[in-house]
């Protein structure tokens, strides 16, 4: 298993689109296929930097398992970042009615941040990464400011809660450090989106997310987060092998 | 071990010691026969103190929490003084600072409780930083500039310690404080006409933003692989500060 993991991680340089096409034709599980592909590829990132765990697996029914150990948690983060980026890309592509210049600037910034997060995870995970997810935003009215911003608030608070909960599931300090660099940016997003929805109130760090008597922010474990995210993703995501407490 | 001396010492540090070890009352501890006390009492005391004070907490964790407490004391006192200064904070902005102040007070209480007797008393602060910011409580721009500096420093400080703590029971608590500080920072920044996120090293004082210009993460050239501008990537990843870097900032405000 150790060798297999290493191979998976070393195949980082495989172009993800060609890998997906290959997978589709070959009908292999991601792990099997990428191991084969990996044999032909040069090492791109030392496996030890990713931490323990095995990569994503695509089941015969198309459902995507995030993998195990730290790698699984990084895939969990990668899934959420994919979802966030897809959302903001759509927000900017089809701006809601009456979007102000300031709102456009803020939402464009956030889109770019989420793209940086998404592409970072894809690069770091290499062949251990889950495939590209397809978004299902049918429930969102992208022409309506309230619909867009309240969805943004949901995604950002969900992201904060996810990283806050995932910290204790990571075994590598490097991964913990990476999660820390990203979660505070998600928290900044959450505060600013909340400010757009409820200016000059306490909402940026409201009592609905920051527990009033402890001053602690929202926290959720992967099961809760994925259940909230799943309606926005076409593929079924499973977390059967993620670490638990 | 001289139990009476130990208890006297603890009592001096924290008068509530007996409340926290109430399941082993003082009377019980010292009413044992001499022989029994030699054996049973130290165990009982150790066990109850471990429970009450978490003395199984690794030294490293204690150090991290003590460090965090200094920052929370600083923020807590800063906002309380600001809110109590008539005419400083405009009415429209008061709910913002009242909410932030509420959180900082909670963080102080939480860390003090977690540390128990290991908690240091509040330092005496000088928010003028020995005269560098003489208008801190008379000029709102100065006040909000320092608020931003304290919040962004707080974010970077917790971030720097998160990897140090590692898999420790206090990790989740540290992360949950960390993201609250980030919410505060974002709100104060926007109040000052800035972006909610840190662009490059832009900000004041410079030491608060040292190293924020990073665009390589884990050896990945993020602008190169994502096509996102270098500035956007610096915004997308908040960077940590070391304990020494943070103390160099914070100690300027300690008398």
Tab-separated table of C-alpha atoms in Angstrom:
chain	number	residue	atom	x	y	z
A	1	UNK	CA	0.000	0.000	0.000
A	2	UNK	CA	2.844	2.333	0.824
A	3	UNK	CA	4.372	1.934	-2.618
A	4	UNK	CA	1.059	2.408	-4.267
A	5	UNK	CA	0.474	5.640	-2.396
A	6	UNK	CA	3.857	6.903	-3.395
A	7	UNK	CA	3.216	6.085	-6.999
A	8	UNK	CA	-0.114	7.818	-6.871
A	9	UNK	CA	1.421	10.944	-5.526
A	10	UNK	CA	4.346	10.871	-7.937
A	11	UNK	CA	2.090	10.919	-10.952
A	12	UNK	CA	1.268	14.547	-10.294
A	13	UNK	CA	2.464	15.686	-13.691
A	14	UNK	CA	-0.213	13.728	-15.525
A	15	UNK	CA	-2.524	16.158	-17.192
A	16	UNK	CA	-5.794	15.855	-15.338
A	17	UNK	CA	-7.987	16.026	-18.421
A	18	UNK	CA	-6.144	13.251	-20.199
A	19	UNK	CA	-6.247	11.258	-16.996
A	20	UNK	CA	-10.007	11.642	-16.767
A	21	UNK	CA	-10.472	10.653	-20.394
A	22	UNK	CA	-8.267	7.675	-19.856
A	23	UNK	CA	-10.257	6.698	-16.805
A	24	UNK	CA	-13.531	6.998	-18.623
A	25	UNK	CA	-12.391	4.793	-21.486
A	26	UNK	CA	-10.561	2.316	-19.392
A	27	UNK	CA	-13.249	2.040	-16.760
A	28	UNK	CA	-10.596	1.580	-14.139
A	29	UNK	CA	-10.776	2.853	-10.631
A	30	UNK	CA	-8.783	6.041	-10.259
A	31	UNK	CA	-6.268	4.278	-8.078
A	32	UNK	CA	-5.610	1.475	-10.556
A	33	UNK	CA	-5.418	3.733	-13.552
A	34	UNK	CA	-3.210	6.352	-12.005
A	35	UNK	CA	-0.836	3.733	-10.709
A	36	UNK	CA	-0.371	2.522	-14.244
A	37	UNK	CA	0.028	6.044	-15.571
A	38	UNK	CA	2.335	6.896	-12.742
A	39	UNK	CA	4.816	4.307	-13.783
A	40	UNK	CA	5.607	6.418	-16.845
A	41	UNK	CA	5.839	9.755	-15.082
A	42	UNK	CA	8.580	11.653	-13.359
A	43	UNK	CA	8.365	12.423	-9.696
A	44	UNK	CA	7.076	15.975	-9.221
A	45	UNK	CA	6.617	16.343	-5.481
A	46	UNK	CA	8.119	14.331	-2.669
A	47	UNK	CA	5.369	12.032	-1.422
A	48	UNK	CA	6.291	12.702	2.185
A	49	UNK	CA	5.072	16.279	1.846
A	50	UNK	CA	1.480	15.156	1.427
A	51	UNK	CA	1.339	13.073	4.563
A	52	UNK	CA	-0.302	9.725	5.089
A	53	UNK	CA	-3.222	8.252	3.283
A	54	UNK	CA	-4.441	6.976	-0.029
A	55	UNK	CA	-5.878	8.950	-2.892
A	56	UNK	CA	-9.308	9.291	-4.391
A	57	UNK	CA	-11.240	6.353	-5.835
A	58	UNK	CA	-14.012	6.525	-8.376
A	59	UNK	CA	-16.459	3.677	-7.893
A	60	UNK	CA	-18.227	1.815	-10.696
A	61	UNK	CA	-21.403	3.840	-10.026
A	62	UNK	CA	-19.453	7.083	-10.527
A	63	UNK	CA	-19.389	8.045	-6.873
A	64	UNK	CA	-16.147	9.576	-5.704
A	65	UNK	CA	-14.459	8.567	-2.485
A	66	UNK	CA	-12.124	11.171	-1.039
A	67	UNK	CA	-9.514	8.685	0.120
A	68	UNK	CA	-7.955	8.164	3.516
A	69	UNK	CA	-5.663	9.882	5.978
A	70	UNK	CA	-4.276	13.336	5.335
A	71	UNK	CA	-4.654	12.812	1.599
A	72	UNK	CA	-8.374	12.224	2.070
A	73	UNK	CA	-8.714	15.399	4.114
A	74	UNK	CA	-6.844	17.379	1.461
A	75	UNK	CA	-9.260	15.974	-1.122
A	76	UNK	CA	-12.120	17.042	1.124
A	77	UNK	CA	-10.726	20.589	1.063
A	78	UNK	CA	-10.150	20.331	-2.681
A	79	UNK	CA	-13.792	19.343	-3.205
A	80	UNK	CA	-15.013	22.350	-1.240
A	81	UNK	CA	-12.680	24.705	-3.078
A	82	UNK	CA	-13.884	23.335	-6.417
A	83	UNK	CA	-17.441	24.037	-5.377
A	84	UNK	CA	-16.653	27.556	-4.200
A	85	UNK	CA	-14.713	28.451	-7.320
A	86	UNK	CA	-17.447	27.133	-9.614
A	87	UNK	CA	-19.972	29.223	-7.730
A	88	UNK	CA	-18.059	32.511	-7.902
A	89	UNK	CA	-17.077	31.914	-11.525
A	90	UNK	CA	-20.783	31.730	-12.318
A	91	UNK	CA	-21.510	34.810	-10.178
A	92	UNK	CA	-19.019	36.862	-12.178
A	93	UNK	CA	-20.034	35.345	-15.545
A	94	UNK	CA	-23.708	36.183	-14.955
A	95	UNK	CA	-23.761	39.115	-12.504
A	96	UNK	CA	-26.943	39.643	-10.494
A	97	UNK	CA	-29.132	42.613	-11.299
A	98	UNK	CA	-27.729	45.836	-9.911
A	99	UNK	CA	-24.327	44.475	-8.890
A	100	UNK	CA	-22.331	47.496	-7.699
A	101	UNK	CA	-18.722	48.076	-8.711
A	102	UNK	CA	-17.631	47.388	-5.172
A	103	UNK	CA	-19.571	44.128	-5.089
A	104	UNK	CA	-18.098	43.092	-8.406
A	105	UNK	CA	-14.605	43.824	-7.130
A	106	UNK	CA	-15.135	41.847	-3.938
A	107	UNK	CA	-16.726	38.868	-5.688
A	108	UNK	CA	-14.025	38.831	-8.373
A	109	UNK	CA	-11.333	38.846	-5.695
A	110	UNK	CA	-13.004	35.960	-3.913
A	111	UNK	CA	-13.371	34.033	-7.178
A	112	UNK	CA	-9.641	34.415	-7.763
A	113	UNK	CA	-8.794	33.331	-4.228
A	114	UNK	CA	-10.914	30.208	-4.591
A	115	UNK	CA	-9.250	29.446	-7.909
A	116	UNK	CA	-5.851	29.757	-6.275
A	117	UNK	CA	-6.989	27.396	-3.503
A	118	UNK	CA	-8.502	24.910	-5.925
A	119	UNK	CA	-5.538	24.802	-8.257
A	120	UNK	CA	-3.105	24.625	-5.361
A	121	UNK	CA	-4.831	21.526	-3.989
A	122	UNK	CA	-5.003	19.936	-7.419
A	123	UNK	CA	-1.285	20.488	-7.916
A	124	UNK	CA	-0.385	19.333	-4.426
A	125	UNK	CA	-2.542	16.211	-4.619
A	126	UNK	CA	-1.471	15.260	-8.124
A	127	UNK	CA	-2.779	11.837	-9.060
A	128	UNK	CA	-4.236	11.342	-5.585
A	129	UNK	CA	-6.745	14.112	-6.329
A	130	UNK	CA	-10.430	13.544	-6.876
A	131	UNK	CA	-11.576	14.331	-10.426
A	132	UNK	CA	-13.125	17.642	-11.406
A	133	UNK	CA	-16.587	17.918	-9.877
A	134	UNK	CA	-19.629	19.108	-11.775
A	135	UNK	CA	-21.647	21.739	-9.955
A	136	UNK	CA	-25.413	21.707	-9.609
A	137	UNK	CA	-26.506	25.273	-8.931
A	138	UNK	CA	-30.125	24.794	-10.003
A	139	UNK	CA	-31.373	26.047	-6.653
A	140	UNK	CA	-29.561	29.370	-6.966
A	141	UNK	CA	-31.022	32.355	-8.807
A	142	UNK	CA	-27.872	34.006	-10.137
A	143	UNK	CA	-29.848	37.069	-11.215
A	144	UNK	CA	-30.929	37.737	-7.653
A	145	UNK	CA	-28.564	39.484	-5.247
A	146	UNK	CA	-30.078	37.959	-2.111
A	147	UNK	CA	-29.969	34.441	-3.553
A	148	UNK	CA	-26.336	34.813	-4.601
A	149	UNK	CA	-25.059	36.488	-1.454
A	150	UNK	CA	-26.894	34.195	0.934
A	151	UNK	CA	-25.469	31.201	-0.921
A	152	UNK	CA	-22.031	32.798	-0.723
A	153	UNK	CA	-22.484	33.252	3.020
A	154	UNK	CA	-23.479	29.600	3.369
A	155	UNK	CA	-20.444	28.407	1.401
A	156	UNK	CA	-17.979	30.616	3.258
A	157	UNK	CA	-19.259	29.758	6.728
A	158	UNK	CA	-19.331	26.105	5.697
A	159	UNK	CA	-15.730	26.355	4.531
A	160	UNK	CA	-14.629	27.958	7.799
A	161	UNK	CA	-16.409	25.277	9.809
A	162	UNK	CA	-14.912	22.534	7.642
A	163	UNK	CA	-11.305	23.658	8.031
A	164	UNK	CA	-11.821	24.287	11.741
A	165	UNK	CA	-13.105	20.737	12.155
A	166	UNK	CA	-10.579	19.087	9.862
A	167	UNK	CA	-7.532	20.366	11.727
A	168	UNK	CA	-7.621	17.611	14.290
A	169	UNK	CA	-7.962	14.971	11.578
A	170	UNK	CA	-4.656	15.930	9.955
A	171	UNK	CA	-1.495	14.218	11.126
A	172	UNK	CA	1.098	16.223	9.199
A	173	UNK	CA	2.016	19.635	10.672
A	174	UNK	CA	2.646	20.866	7.129
A	175	UNK	CA	-0.921	20.060	6.152
A	176	UNK	CA	-2.172	21.726	9.306
A	177	UNK	CA	-0.161	24.789	8.408
A	178	UNK	CA	-1.611	24.829	4.891
A	179	UNK	CA	-5.147	24.520	6.206
A	180	UNK	CA	-4.424	27.396	8.575
A	181	UNK	CA	-3.283	29.638	5.732
A	182	UNK	CA	-6.526	29.069	3.874
A	183	UNK	CA	-9.138	28.999	6.627
A	184	UNK	CA	-8.480	32.561	7.731
A	185	UNK	CA	-8.995	33.757	4.166
A	186	UNK	CA	-12.323	31.906	4.066
A	187	UNK	CA	-13.201	33.625	7.345
A	188	UNK	CA	-12.326	36.993	5.813
A	189	UNK	CA	-14.611	36.177	2.885
A	190	UNK	CA	-17.397	35.145	5.230
A	191	UNK	CA	-17.124	38.397	7.167
A	192	UNK	CA	-17.211	40.546	4.045
A	193	UNK	CA	-20.100	38.680	2.420
A	194	UNK	CA	-22.009	39.004	5.679
A	195	UNK	CA	-21.210	42.698	5.704
A	196	UNK	CA	-22.707	43.059	2.213
A	197	UNK	CA	-25.877	41.369	3.437
A	198	UNK	CA	-26.144	43.236	6.749
A	199	UNK	CA	-23.973	46.384	6.767
A	200	UNK	CA	-22.830	47.924	10.050
A	201	UNK	CA	-24.231	45.144	12.184
A	202	UNK	CA	-22.572	42.394	14.213
A	203	UNK	CA	-23.221	39.893	11.400
A	204	UNK	CA	-19.579	39.758	10.178
A	205	UNK	CA	-18.885	37.687	13.284
A	206	UNK	CA	-22.484	37.140	14.282
A	207	UNK	CA	-23.812	35.147	17.189
A	208	UNK	CA	-25.201	32.636	14.676
A	209	UNK	CA	-21.642	31.524	13.822
A	210	UNK	CA	-19.459	32.689	16.721
A	211	UNK	CA	-20.661	31.251	20.019
A	212	UNK	CA	-21.476	34.226	22.176
A	213	UNK	CA	-20.060	33.165	25.543
A	214	UNK	CA	-16.873	31.486	24.289
A	215	UNK	CA	-16.020	33.595	21.248
A	216	UNK	CA	-15.369	30.414	19.236
A	217	UNK	CA	-16.175	30.161	15.531
A	218	UNK	CA	-18.345	27.560	13.876
A	219	UNK	CA	-16.921	24.032	13.503
A	220	UNK	CA	-18.248	21.007	11.629
A	221	UNK	CA	-16.977	17.543	10.895
A	222	UNK	CA	-16.777	16.202	7.320
A	223	UNK	CA	-20.050	14.266	7.512
A	224	UNK	CA	-22.024	17.409	8.276
A	225	UNK	CA	-20.162	19.549	5.762
A	226	UNK	CA	-20.489	17.048	2.934
A	227	UNK	CA	-24.191	16.595	3.596
A	228	UNK	CA	-24.595	20.368	3.207
A	229	UNK	CA	-22.417	20.516	0.085
A	230	UNK	CA	-23.753	17.431	-1.693
A	231	UNK	CA	-26.901	19.082	-3.144
A	232	UNK	CA	-24.603	21.424	-5.106
A	233	UNK	CA	-22.502	18.625	-6.622
A	234	UNK	CA	-23.630	16.265	-9.412
A	235	UNK	CA	-21.393	13.362	-8.446
A	236	UNK	CA	-21.949	11.542	-5.196
A	237	UNK	CA	-19.059	12.167	-2.824
A	238	UNK	CA	-18.275	9.573	-0.207
A	239	UNK	CA	-16.010	9.947	2.783
A	240	UNK	CA	-15.954	6.336	3.870
A	241	UNK	CA	-12.237	6.288	4.553
A	242	UNK	CA	-11.647	9.689	6.112
A	243	UNK	CA	-10.166	9.751	9.595
A	244	UNK	CA	-12.660	10.245	12.393
A	245	UNK	CA	-12.241	11.259	15.973
B	1	UNK	CA	6.145	16.987	49.322
B	2	UNK	CA	4.740	19.522	51.711
B	3	UNK	CA	1.079	19.630	50.828
B	4	UNK	CA	0.249	22.605	52.957
B	5	UNK	CA	2.944	24.657	51.260
B	6	UNK	CA	1.794	23.501	47.850
B	7	UNK	CA	-1.751	24.533	48.581
B	8	UNK	CA	-0.689	27.851	50.021
B	9	UNK	CA	1.314	28.519	46.894
B	10	UNK	CA	-1.574	27.604	44.621
B	11	UNK	CA	-3.951	29.639	46.701
B	12	UNK	CA	-1.759	32.684	46.211
B	13	UNK	CA	-1.816	32.211	42.475
B	14	UNK	CA	-5.495	31.476	42.180
B	15	UNK	CA	-7.910	31.989	45.074
B	16	UNK	CA	-10.440	29.757	43.345
B	17	UNK	CA	-8.282	26.683	43.661
B	18	UNK	CA	-10.587	25.109	46.216
B	19	UNK	CA	-13.596	25.581	44.026
B	20	UNK	CA	-11.900	23.695	41.245
B	21	UNK	CA	-10.782	20.816	43.398
B	22	UNK	CA	-13.976	20.747	45.376
B	23	UNK	CA	-14.394	17.017	44.918
B	24	UNK	CA	-11.368	16.690	47.162
B	25	UNK	CA	-12.177	19.074	49.948
B	26	UNK	CA	-9.505	20.597	52.082
B	27	UNK	CA	-10.947	18.966	55.160
B	28	UNK	CA	-10.829	15.551	53.514
B	29	UNK	CA	-7.251	16.012	52.416
B	30	UNK	CA	-5.955	16.833	55.812
B	31	UNK	CA	-8.160	14.654	57.960
B	32	UNK	CA	-6.517	11.425	56.915
B	33	UNK	CA	-4.341	9.624	59.359
B	34	UNK	CA	-0.729	10.567	58.983
B	35	UNK	CA	0.216	7.340	57.266
B	36	UNK	CA	-2.732	7.341	54.893
B	37	UNK	CA	-2.095	10.951	53.956
B	38	UNK	CA	1.416	10.137	52.873
B	39	UNK	CA	0.140	7.674	50.331
B	40	UNK	CA	-3.359	8.667	49.338
B	41	UNK	CA	-3.360	12.437	49.503
B	42	UNK	CA	-0.601	13.102	46.973
B	43	UNK	CA	-2.341	10.836	44.503
B	44	UNK	CA	-5.673	12.452	45.158
B	45	UNK	CA	-4.180	15.898	44.927
B	46	UNK	CA	-2.268	15.128	41.753
B	47	UNK	CA	-5.316	13.608	40.161
B	48	UNK	CA	-7.639	16.426	41.088
B	49	UNK	CA	-5.143	19.094	40.088
B	50	UNK	CA	-4.626	17.339	36.775
B	51	UNK	CA	-8.344	17.454	36.226
B	52	UNK	CA	-8.788	20.984	37.451
B	53	UNK	CA	-5.675	22.478	35.934
B	54	UNK	CA	-4.954	20.080	33.137
B	55	UNK	CA	-1.414	19.562	34.361
B	56	UNK	CA	-1.095	16.774	31.861
B	57	UNK	CA	-1.082	19.598	29.334
B	58	UNK	CA	2.321	19.467	27.647
B	59	UNK	CA	4.672	22.345	28.441
B	60	UNK	CA	4.620	23.302	24.791
B	61	UNK	CA	0.849	23.697	24.879
B	62	UNK	CA	1.030	25.737	28.061
B	63	UNK	CA	3.535	28.048	26.394
B	64	UNK	CA	1.316	28.473	23.344
B	65	UNK	CA	-1.724	29.267	25.455
B	66	UNK	CA	0.205	31.720	27.622
B	67	UNK	CA	1.428	33.437	24.485
B	68	UNK	CA	-2.121	33.582	23.115
B	69	UNK	CA	-3.344	34.998	26.416
B	70	UNK	CA	-0.957	37.961	26.154
B	71	UNK	CA	-2.439	38.839	22.768
B	72	UNK	CA	-6.000	38.410	23.981
B	73	UNK	CA	-5.318	40.587	27.042
B	74	UNK	CA	-3.956	43.228	24.703
B	75	UNK	CA	-6.936	43.148	22.370
B	76	UNK	CA	-9.454	42.945	25.189
B	77	UNK	CA	-8.105	45.974	27.010
B	78	UNK	CA	-7.651	47.919	23.790
B	79	UNK	CA	-11.302	47.613	22.771
B	80	UNK	CA	-12.635	48.172	26.263
B	81	UNK	CA	-10.679	51.401	26.571
B	82	UNK	CA	-11.810	52.440	23.102
B	83	UNK	CA	-15.464	51.739	23.803
B	84	UNK	CA	-15.206	53.577	27.130
B	85	UNK	CA	-13.694	56.700	25.577
B	86	UNK	CA	-16.550	59.145	24.891
B	87	UNK	CA	-16.617	60.477	21.364
B	88	UNK	CA	-13.972	58.121	19.978
B	89	UNK	CA	-16.077	55.514	18.161
B	90	UNK	CA	-18.902	56.873	15.957
B	91	UNK	CA	-22.337	55.537	16.843
B	92	UNK	CA	-22.617	53.696	13.527
B	93	UNK	CA	-19.443	51.697	14.235
B	94	UNK	CA	-20.077	50.883	17.885
B	95	UNK	CA	-21.875	47.558	17.249
B	96	UNK	CA	-18.797	46.359	15.353
B	97	UNK	CA	-16.352	47.107	18.140
B	98	UNK	CA	-18.757	45.958	20.834
B	99	UNK	CA	-19.019	42.582	19.108
B	100	UNK	CA	-15.252	42.302	18.696
B	101	UNK	CA	-14.737	43.338	22.314
B	102	UNK	CA	-17.202	40.709	23.479
B	103	UNK	CA	-15.221	38.007	21.673
B	104	UNK	CA	-11.855	39.146	23.003
B	105	UNK	CA	-13.202	39.139	26.554
B	106	UNK	CA	-14.469	35.592	25.992
B	107	UNK	CA	-11.090	34.524	24.638
B	108	UNK	CA	-9.330	35.894	27.730
B	109	UNK	CA	-11.736	34.060	30.023
B	110	UNK	CA	-11.429	30.838	28.036
B	111	UNK	CA	-7.633	30.854	27.976
B	112	UNK	CA	-7.400	31.753	31.653
B	113	UNK	CA	-9.682	28.859	32.493
B	114	UNK	CA	-7.709	26.453	30.322
B	115	UNK	CA	-4.412	27.543	31.864
B	116	UNK	CA	-5.678	27.653	35.422
B	117	UNK	CA	-2.836	28.476	37.774
B	118	UNK	CA	-0.415	28.743	34.865
B	119	UNK	CA	-2.258	31.820	33.577
B	120	UNK	CA	-0.187	34.962	33.882
B	121	UNK	CA	-1.824	38.133	35.152
B	122	UNK	CA	-2.666	40.828	32.650
B	123	UNK	CA	0.352	42.951	31.727
B	124	UNK	CA	0.170	46.736	31.988
B	125	UNK	CA	-0.353	48.026	28.494
B	126	UNK	CA	0.691	51.299	26.939
B	127	UNK	CA	-1.281	51.649	23.717
B	128	UNK	CA	0.676	54.736	22.743
B	129	UNK	CA	3.645	52.334	22.390
B	130	UNK	CA	5.836	54.673	24.425
B	131	UNK	CA	4.624	57.690	22.523
B	132	UNK	CA	4.591	56.275	18.992
B	133	UNK	CA	0.779	56.501	18.833
B	134	UNK	CA	-0.102	59.391	21.155
B	135	UNK	CA	-3.595	59.789	19.646
B	136	UNK	CA	-4.647	56.149	19.961
B	137	UNK	CA	-7.744	57.024	22.006
B	138	UNK	CA	-8.344	60.546	20.703
B	139	UNK	CA	-8.075	60.025	16.941
B	140	UNK	CA	-10.394	57.402	15.454
B	141	UNK	CA	-8.073	56.760	12.500
B	142	UNK	CA	-5.246	55.891	14.860
B	143	UNK	CA	-7.534	53.659	16.880
B	144	UNK	CA	-8.801	51.732	13.841
B	145	UNK	CA	-5.284	51.467	12.371
B	146	UNK	CA	-4.108	49.782	15.569
B	147	UNK	CA	-7.248	47.636	15.674
B	148	UNK	CA	-6.387	46.329	12.218
B	149	UNK	CA	-2.773	45.752	13.221
B	150	UNK	CA	-3.813	43.831	16.336
B	151	UNK	CA	-6.352	41.688	14.487
B	152	UNK	CA	-4.092	40.816	11.573
B	153	UNK	CA	-1.286	40.096	14.052
B	154	UNK	CA	-3.654	37.887	16.020
B	155	UNK	CA	-4.578	35.907	12.911
B	156	UNK	CA	-0.936	35.403	12.002
B	157	UNK	CA	0.056	34.565	15.552
B	158	UNK	CA	-2.520	31.796	16.005
B	159	UNK	CA	-1.659	30.495	12.551
B	160	UNK	CA	1.992	30.261	13.516
B	161	UNK	CA	1.149	28.267	16.630
B	162	UNK	CA	-1.372	25.895	15.074
B	163	UNK	CA	1.289	23.699	13.513
B	164	UNK	CA	3.272	23.819	16.773
B	165	UNK	CA	0.352	22.555	18.794
B	166	UNK	CA	-0.259	19.691	16.380
B	167	UNK	CA	-2.625	17.007	17.530
B	168	UNK	CA	-3.522	18.410	20.896
B	169	UNK	CA	-6.919	18.780	22.556
B	170	UNK	CA	-6.613	22.564	22.333
B	171	UNK	CA	-6.004	22.574	18.560
B	172	UNK	CA	-9.634	22.935	17.598
B	173	UNK	CA	-10.126	25.748	20.111
B	174	UNK	CA	-7.096	27.568	18.709
B	175	UNK	CA	-8.430	27.194	15.172
B	176	UNK	CA	-11.842	28.467	16.216
B	177	UNK	CA	-10.316	31.562	17.806
B	178	UNK	CA	-8.054	32.039	14.783
B	179	UNK	CA	-10.942	32.288	12.316
B	180	UNK	CA	-12.825	34.689	14.580
B	181	UNK	CA	-9.799	36.977	14.600
B	182	UNK	CA	-9.835	36.782	10.799
B	183	UNK	CA	-13.487	37.854	10.696
B	184	UNK	CA	-12.623	40.781	12.956
B	185	UNK	CA	-9.608	41.706	10.851
B	186	UNK	CA	-11.619	41.692	7.637
B	187	UNK	CA	-14.331	43.910	9.092
B	188	UNK	CA	-11.910	46.446	10.541
B	189	UNK	CA	-9.934	46.558	7.303
B	190	UNK	CA	-13.050	47.372	5.281
B	191	UNK	CA	-14.028	49.996	7.833
B	192	UNK	CA	-10.700	51.639	7.004
B	193	UNK	CA	-11.346	51.533	3.273
B	194	UNK	CA	-9.077	48.566	2.639
B	195	UNK	CA	-9.797	45.128	1.242
B	196	UNK	CA	-10.812	42.527	3.783
B	197	UNK	CA	-7.825	40.419	2.739
B	198	UNK	CA	-4.112	41.172	2.873
B	199	UNK	CA	-2.633	42.224	-0.497
B	200	UNK	CA	1.087	41.639	-0.618
B	201	UNK	CA	2.745	43.291	2.362
B	202	UNK	CA	0.465	46.308	2.288
B	203	UNK	CA	-0.364	47.523	5.785
B	204	UNK	CA	0.881	49.305	8.868
B	205	UNK	CA	3.054	48.797	10.837
B	206	UNK	CA	5.243	46.898	8.394
B	207	UNK	CA	6.247	44.204	10.880
B	208	UNK	CA	2.626	43.041	11.013
B	209	UNK	CA	2.711	42.172	7.313
B	210	UNK	CA	6.246	40.830	6.924
B	211	UNK	CA	6.251	37.750	4.694
B	212	UNK	CA	2.665	38.161	3.488
B	213	UNK	CA	3.919	38.576	-0.095
B	214	UNK	CA	4.513	34.821	-0.469
B	215	UNK	CA	3.138	33.249	-3.639
B	216	UNK	CA	4.759	29.814	-3.412
B	217	UNK	CA	2.940	27.382	-1.177
B	218	UNK	CA	4.449	23.992	-0.425
B	219	UNK	CA	6.814	24.500	-3.368
B	220	UNK	CA	3.875	25.060	-5.683
B	221	UNK	CA	4.140	28.242	-7.762
B	222	UNK	CA	0.488	29.145	-7.320
B	223	UNK	CA	0.288	32.050	-9.820
B	224	UNK	CA	2.049	29.841	-12.352
B	225	UNK	CA	-0.345	26.917	-12.056
B	226	UNK	CA	-3.577	28.869	-11.536
B	227	UNK	CA	-3.211	31.947	-13.722
B	228	UNK	CA	-4.340	34.020	-10.742
B	229	UNK	CA	-2.302	37.216	-10.359
B	230	UNK	CA	0.536	37.193	-7.857
B	231	UNK	CA	-1.349	39.807	-5.835
B	232	UNK	CA	-4.458	37.629	-5.804
B	233	UNK	CA	-2.426	34.669	-4.583
B	234	UNK	CA	-0.918	36.686	-1.727
B	235	UNK	CA	-4.487	37.503	-0.714
B	236	UNK	CA	-5.595	33.887	-1.001
B	237	UNK	CA	-3.082	32.588	1.552
B	238	UNK	CA	-2.571	34.217	4.941
B	239	UNK	CA	0.948	33.595	6.178
B	240	UNK	CA	2.000	32.812	9.756
B	241	UNK	CA	4.230	34.830	12.077
B	242	UNK	CA	6.592	33.209	14.550
B	243	UNK	CA	6.188	33.768	18.261
B	244	UNK	CA	9.270	36.003	18.273
B	245	UNK	CA	7.936	38.111	15.403
B	246	UNK	CA	4.620	38.544	17.207
B	247	UNK	CA	6.227	39.376	20.539
B	248	UNK	CA	8.394	42.000	18.851
B	249	UNK	CA	5.144	43.686	17.806
B	250	UNK	CA	3.116	43.097	20.948
B	251	UNK	CA	5.797	44.003	23.476
B	252	UNK	CA	5.929	47.532	22.106
B	253	UNK	CA	2.546	47.946	23.768
B	254	UNK	CA	3.572	46.522	27.122
B	255	UNK	CA	4.884	48.890	29.799
